[in-house]
Coordinates of C-alpha atoms in Angstrom, one line a residue:
X17 CA -20.4 -104.6 -26.8
X18 CA -22.6 -105.6 -29.6
X19 CA -26.1 -102.9 -30.1
X20 CA -29.2 -104.7 -28.7
X21 CA -31.8 -105.8 -31.6
X22 CA -34.8 -104.1 -31.4
X23 CA -37.6 -107.0 -30.3
X24 CA -35.0 -107.8 -27.9
X25 CA -35.8 -108.1 -24.2
X26 CA -34.0 -105.5 -21.7
X27 CA -30.9 -107.6 -21.0
X28 CA -31.0 -110.2 -23.2
X29 CA -28.1 -109.1 -25.8
X30 CA -25.7 -108.7 -22.5
X31 CA -26.4 -112.3 -21.8
X32 CA -26.0 -113.6 -25.4
X33 CA -22.5 -112.0 -25.4
X34 CA -21.4 -113.2 -22.3
X35 CA -22.4 -116.7 -23.0
X36 CA -20.1 -116.2 -26.2
X37 CA -17.6 -114.8 -24.1
X38 CA -17.8 -118.1 -21.7
X39 CA -16.8 -120.4 -24.4
X40 CA -13.1 -121.8 -24.0
X41 CA -13.3 -124.3 -26.5
X42 CA -11.6 -122.0 -29.4
X43 CA -9.2 -120.2 -27.3
X44 CA -7.6 -120.2 -23.9
X45 CA -8.6 -120.1 -20.9
X46 CA -7.3 -119.3 -17.2
X47 CA -5.9 -122.7 -16.6
X48 CA -4.4 -122.9 -20.2
X49 CA -2.3 -120.0 -19.5
X50 CA -1.5 -121.2 -16.5
X51 CA -0.9 -124.7 -16.7
X52 CA -2.9 -125.8 -14.3
X53 CA -3.7 -129.2 -15.1
X54 CA -0.2 -129.4 -14.4
X55 CA 0.6 -127.8 -11.4
X56 CA -2.8 -128.4 -9.4
X57 CA -1.4 -132.6 -9.8
X58 CA 1.7 -132.1 -8.9
X59 CA 1.3 -133.6 -5.3
X60 CA 1.7 -137.1 -4.8
X61 CA 1.7 -137.7 -0.7
X62 CA 3.8 -140.7 0.0
X63 CA 1.6 -141.2 3.2
X64 CA -2.0 -141.8 4.3
X65 CA -1.4 -139.0 6.8
X66 CA -3.8 -135.3 6.0
X67 CA -1.1 -133.3 6.8
X68 CA 1.4 -134.1 4.3
X69 CA -0.4 -132.0 1.2
X70 CA 0.2 -129.0 3.7
X71 CA 4.0 -130.1 3.9
X72 CA 3.8 -130.6 0.2
X73 CA 2.0 -127.2 -1.1
X74 CA 4.0 -125.5 1.3
X75 CA 7.5 -126.6 -0.3
X76 CA 6.1 -126.3 -3.9
X77 CA 4.9 -123.0 -3.5
X78 CA 8.1 -121.6 -2.3
X79 CA 9.7 -123.2 -5.1
X80 CA 8.0 -120.9 -7.5
X81 CA 8.3 -117.7 -5.5
X82 CA 12.2 -118.7 -5.6
X83 CA 12.4 -119.5 -8.9
X84 CA 10.5 -115.7 -9.6
X85 CA 13.1 -114.2 -7.0
X86 CA 16.4 -115.7 -9.6
X87 CA 14.6 -114.4 -12.2
X88 CA 14.7 -110.8 -10.5
X89 CA 18.2 -111.0 -8.9
X90 CA 19.6 -112.9 -12.3
X91 CA 18.2 -109.1 -13.9
X92 CA 19.2 -107.0 -10.8
X93 CA 22.9 -108.3 -11.4
X94 CA 23.1 -108.3 -14.9
X95 CA 21.5 -104.2 -15.0
X96 CA 24.3 -103.7 -12.0
X97 CA 27.0 -104.4 -14.3
X98 CA 25.8 -102.8 -17.6
X99 CA 25.6 -99.4 -15.0
X100 CA 22.2 -99.4 -15.3
X101 CA 21.2 -98.8 -11.8
X102 CA 17.6 -98.1 -11.9
X103 CA 15.9 -100.8 -13.3
X104 CA 17.7 -103.4 -10.7
X105 CA 16.6 -100.8 -8.0
X106 CA 12.7 -102.3 -9.2
X107 CA 14.1 -105.9 -8.9
X108 CA 15.6 -105.7 -6.0
X109 CA 12.7 -104.1 -4.2
X110 CA 10.4 -107.1 -5.6
X111 CA 13.1 -109.5 -4.3
X112 CA 12.7 -108.4 -0.9
X113 CA 8.7 -108.6 -1.2
X114 CA 9.2 -112.2 -2.6
X115 CA 11.4 -112.7 0.8
X116 CA 8.6 -111.4 2.7
X117 CA 6.0 -113.6 1.3
X118 CA 8.1 -116.6 2.0
X119 CA 8.3 -115.3 5.4
X120 CA 4.6 -115.9 6.2
X121 CA 4.4 -118.8 4.4
X122 CA 6.6 -120.4 7.8
X123 CA 3.5 -119.6 9.5
X124 CA 1.0 -121.8 7.4
X125 CA 4.0 -124.7 8.4
X126 CA 3.9 -123.7 11.6
X127 CA 0.5 -125.1 12.2
X128 CA 1.6 -128.8 11.6
X129 CA 2.5 -130.4 15.2
X130 CA 5.6 -132.7 16.0
X131 CA 3.3 -135.8 16.0
X132 CA 1.6 -134.7 12.8
X133 CA 5.0 -134.3 11.3
X134 CA 6.3 -137.5 12.8
X135 CA 3.6 -139.5 10.5
X136 CA 4.8 -138.2 7.6
X137 CA 8.8 -137.9 8.2
X138 CA 9.4 -142.0 7.4
X139 CA 8.2 -141.5 3.7
X140 CA 10.5 -138.3 3.4
X141 CA 13.6 -140.7 2.9
X142 CA 16.6 -138.6 2.3
X143 CA 14.7 -135.7 0.9
X144 CA 15.0 -132.3 2.0
X145 CA 14.9 -128.1 1.3
X146 CA 18.9 -128.6 2.1
X147 CA 19.1 -130.1 -1.7
X148 CA 16.9 -127.0 -3.0
X149 CA 18.8 -126.4 -6.2
X150 CA 16.9 -123.3 -6.7
X151 CA 17.8 -121.7 -2.8
X152 CA 21.4 -122.7 -3.3
X153 CA 21.6 -120.5 -6.4
X154 CA 20.0 -117.8 -4.4
X155 CA 22.8 -117.7 -1.5
X156 CA 25.4 -118.3 -4.6
X157 CA 23.8 -115.0 -6.4
X158 CA 23.8 -113.1 -2.8
X159 CA 27.6 -114.1 -2.2
X160 CA 27.5 -116.9 -0.2
X161 CA 30.0 -118.9 -1.8
X162 CA 30.8 -122.8 -0.3
X163 CA 32.9 -125.4 -2.8
X164 CA 31.0 -127.9 -0.7
X165 CA 27.2 -127.0 -1.2
X166 CA 27.9 -127.9 -4.8
X167 CA 27.6 -131.9 -4.2
X168 CA 24.0 -132.2 -2.8
X169 CA 23.5 -131.6 -6.4
X170 CA 26.1 -134.2 -7.8
X171 CA 23.3 -137.0 -9.1
X172 CA 21.7 -134.3 -11.3
X173 CA 24.4 -133.0 -14.1
X174 CA 21.8 -130.4 -15.1
X175 CA 20.7 -128.6 -11.9
X176 CA 24.8 -129.3 -10.9
X177 CA 25.5 -126.4 -14.3
X178 CA 23.1 -124.5 -12.9
X179 CA 24.0 -124.2 -9.5
X180 CA 28.1 -124.0 -10.7
X181 CA 26.9 -121.2 -13.0
X182 CA 25.8 -119.4 -9.8
X183 CA 29.2 -120.5 -8.0
X184 CA 31.6 -119.0 -10.6
X185 CA 30.0 -115.5 -11.5
X186 CA 29.6 -112.1 -9.8
X187 CA 27.0 -111.9 -6.9
X188 CA 24.8 -109.2 -6.8
X189 CA 27.3 -107.1 -4.3
X190 CA 30.1 -108.2 -6.0
X191 CA 28.5 -106.3 -9.4
X192 CA 27.7 -103.2 -6.9
X193 CA 30.9 -103.1 -5.6
X194 CA 32.6 -102.9 -9.6
X195 CA 29.7 -100.4 -9.9
X196 CA 30.7 -98.2 -7.3
X197 CA 34.8 -98.5 -8.4
X198 CA 33.3 -97.4 -12.3
X199 CA 32.0 -94.1 -10.7
X200 CA 34.9 -93.4 -9.3
X201 CA 34.7 -94.4 -5.7
X202 CA 38.3 -95.5 -4.5
X203 CA 38.1 -99.6 -4.8
X204 CA 40.7 -102.0 -3.7
X205 CA 41.5 -104.3 -7.0
X206 CA 40.9 -107.4 -5.2
X207 CA 37.3 -106.7 -4.9
X208 CA 37.2 -105.1 -8.5
X209 CA 38.6 -108.4 -9.5
X210 CA 39.0 -111.8 -8.7
X211 CA 37.7 -115.6 -8.1
X212 CA 34.2 -115.3 -8.2
X213 CA 34.1 -118.8 -6.4
X214 CA 35.6 -117.7 -3.2
X215 CA 34.2 -116.9 0.0
X216 CA 33.5 -113.3 0.3
X217 CA 36.0 -111.2 2.8
X218 CA 34.9 -107.8 4.1
X219 CA 37.5 -104.9 3.7
X220 CA 38.2 -101.1 5.6
X221 CA 38.7 -100.2 2.2
X222 CA 35.4 -101.1 1.3
X223 CA 33.2 -99.8 4.4
X224 CA 35.5 -96.8 3.1
X225 CA 34.3 -96.6 -0.2
X226 CA 30.5 -96.8 0.9
X227 CA 31.1 -94.2 3.7
X228 CA 32.4 -92.0 0.6
X229 CA 28.5 -92.5 -0.3
X230 CA 27.3 -92.2 2.6
X231 CA 28.5 -89.1 4.0
X232 CA 27.5 -87.6 0.6
X233 CA 24.1 -89.0 -0.1
X234 CA 22.9 -86.0 -2.4
X235 CA 25.9 -86.8 -4.8
X236 CA 26.0 -89.8 -5.0
X237 CA 22.2 -90.6 -4.5
X238 CA 21.7 -93.4 -6.6
X239 CA 24.7 -95.4 -4.8
X240 CA 23.2 -94.1 -1.9
X241 CA 19.7 -95.3 -2.9
X242 CA 21.3 -98.8 -4.0
X243 CA 22.9 -99.4 -0.4
X244 CA 19.8 -99.3 0.9
X245 CA 18.3 -101.3 -1.3
X246 CA 20.6 -104.1 0.0
X247 CA 20.2 -103.3 3.1
X248 CA 16.3 -104.2 2.9
X249 CA 17.2 -106.9 1.0
X250 CA 19.7 -108.6 3.6
X251 CA 17.1 -108.1 6.4
X252 CA 14.6 -109.3 4.7
X253 CA 16.6 -112.6 3.9
X254 CA 17.8 -112.6 7.6
X255 CA 14.2 -112.8 8.6
X256 CA 13.5 -115.0 6.0
X257 CA 15.8 -117.6 7.6
X258 CA 15.4 -116.4 11.1
X259 CA 11.5 -118.1 10.6
X260 CA 13.1 -121.4 8.7
X261 CA 15.4 -122.1 12.1
X262 CA 12.3 -121.4 14.3
X263 CA 9.5 -123.2 12.5
X264 CA 11.9 -126.3 12.3
X265 CA 12.3 -126.4 16.1
X266 CA 9.3 -125.9 16.8
X267 CA 7.9 -129.1 14.8
X268 CA 10.8 -131.3 15.1
X269 CA 13.0 -130.2 18.1
X270 CA 16.7 -130.8 17.3
X271 CA 16.4 -134.9 15.3
X272 CA 19.3 -134.3 12.6
X273 CA 17.2 -133.2 9.3
X274 CA 16.1 -135.6 6.8
X275 CA 19.1 -134.6 4.3
X276 CA 22.1 -135.2 6.9
X277 CA 22.5 -131.7 7.9
X278 CA 22.3 -131.1 11.8
X279 CA 18.9 -129.3 11.9
X280 CA 18.5 -126.5 13.9
X281 CA 21.7 -126.4 14.9
X282 CA 23.1 -126.1 10.6
X283 CA 20.1 -123.4 10.8
X284 CA 21.5 -121.3 13.6
X285 CA 24.5 -121.5 12.1
X286 CA 23.6 -119.8 8.7
X287 CA 22.3 -116.8 10.6
X288 CA 25.8 -115.4 11.4
X289 CA 26.3 -115.4 7.9
X290 CA 26.3 -111.7 7.1
X291 CA 25.8 -111.2 3.3
X292 CA 26.9 -107.0 2.4
X293 CA 29.1 -106.9 5.5
X294 CA 30.5 -103.3 4.8
X295 CA 27.3 -101.9 4.3
X296 CA 26.2 -102.9 7.7
X297 CA 29.6 -102.4 9.6
X298 CA 29.8 -98.7 8.1
X299 CA 26.7 -97.6 10.4
X300 CA 28.7 -97.3 13.5
X301 CA 31.1 -95.2 12.2
X302 CA 29.1 -92.3 10.7

């Protein structure tokens, strides 16, 4: 703060300084930094219904959270591949918190009633969250590989390339298992090197490997903590999926999804997918 001039009244110099700081004509403002003009003008309702704004903002903000989730997941996977386990912990914990945020976002969309959704549904055409390339990349990064899920992105070669890259790359769990092997924990070769685009197959040998860690947490503390970070992450992901199912059923019942899926019936099948199976099954053996 500049010194107060001799003849200035109390506070006058402070006011002048604050006015100078409020002039952003020559510097970057909050809105400039966040590109708020682009973000806040990216909502284009197609129906005359008041409630469509909620539907648009809900999904746009979810996509922003998913962008951050992928940023953290890809970094965590890279750290595990380089045996840098500590930085990965922070990133995985953040991913779990982002999923919690997405769970609560469904609470807002659940305020949309069936008649309100019915008023905007014809204007959605065939667009659907099923076509979210970011969500598909998240599922692939977490190990739920399914070649059929590449098809919804075939119309956009640029997006297909991103989804394809996640599809053929080792998942978070793949890298975790390879890390255990490098630490000397007996791990079947079938789970150290394989076709990463194939769906993960649970293994009693992998469960035995995790049991070595969980039965001696003091000796393998960081690997034990990794197992619990994975547990937290899948726990949060299950809640996200479950909240998705219940919100969709609450709003549209058992109608087919706009993207051609079975709607609730399809989403319920996804609840049965286990991403890190041995992390869960080992608990019975402890």
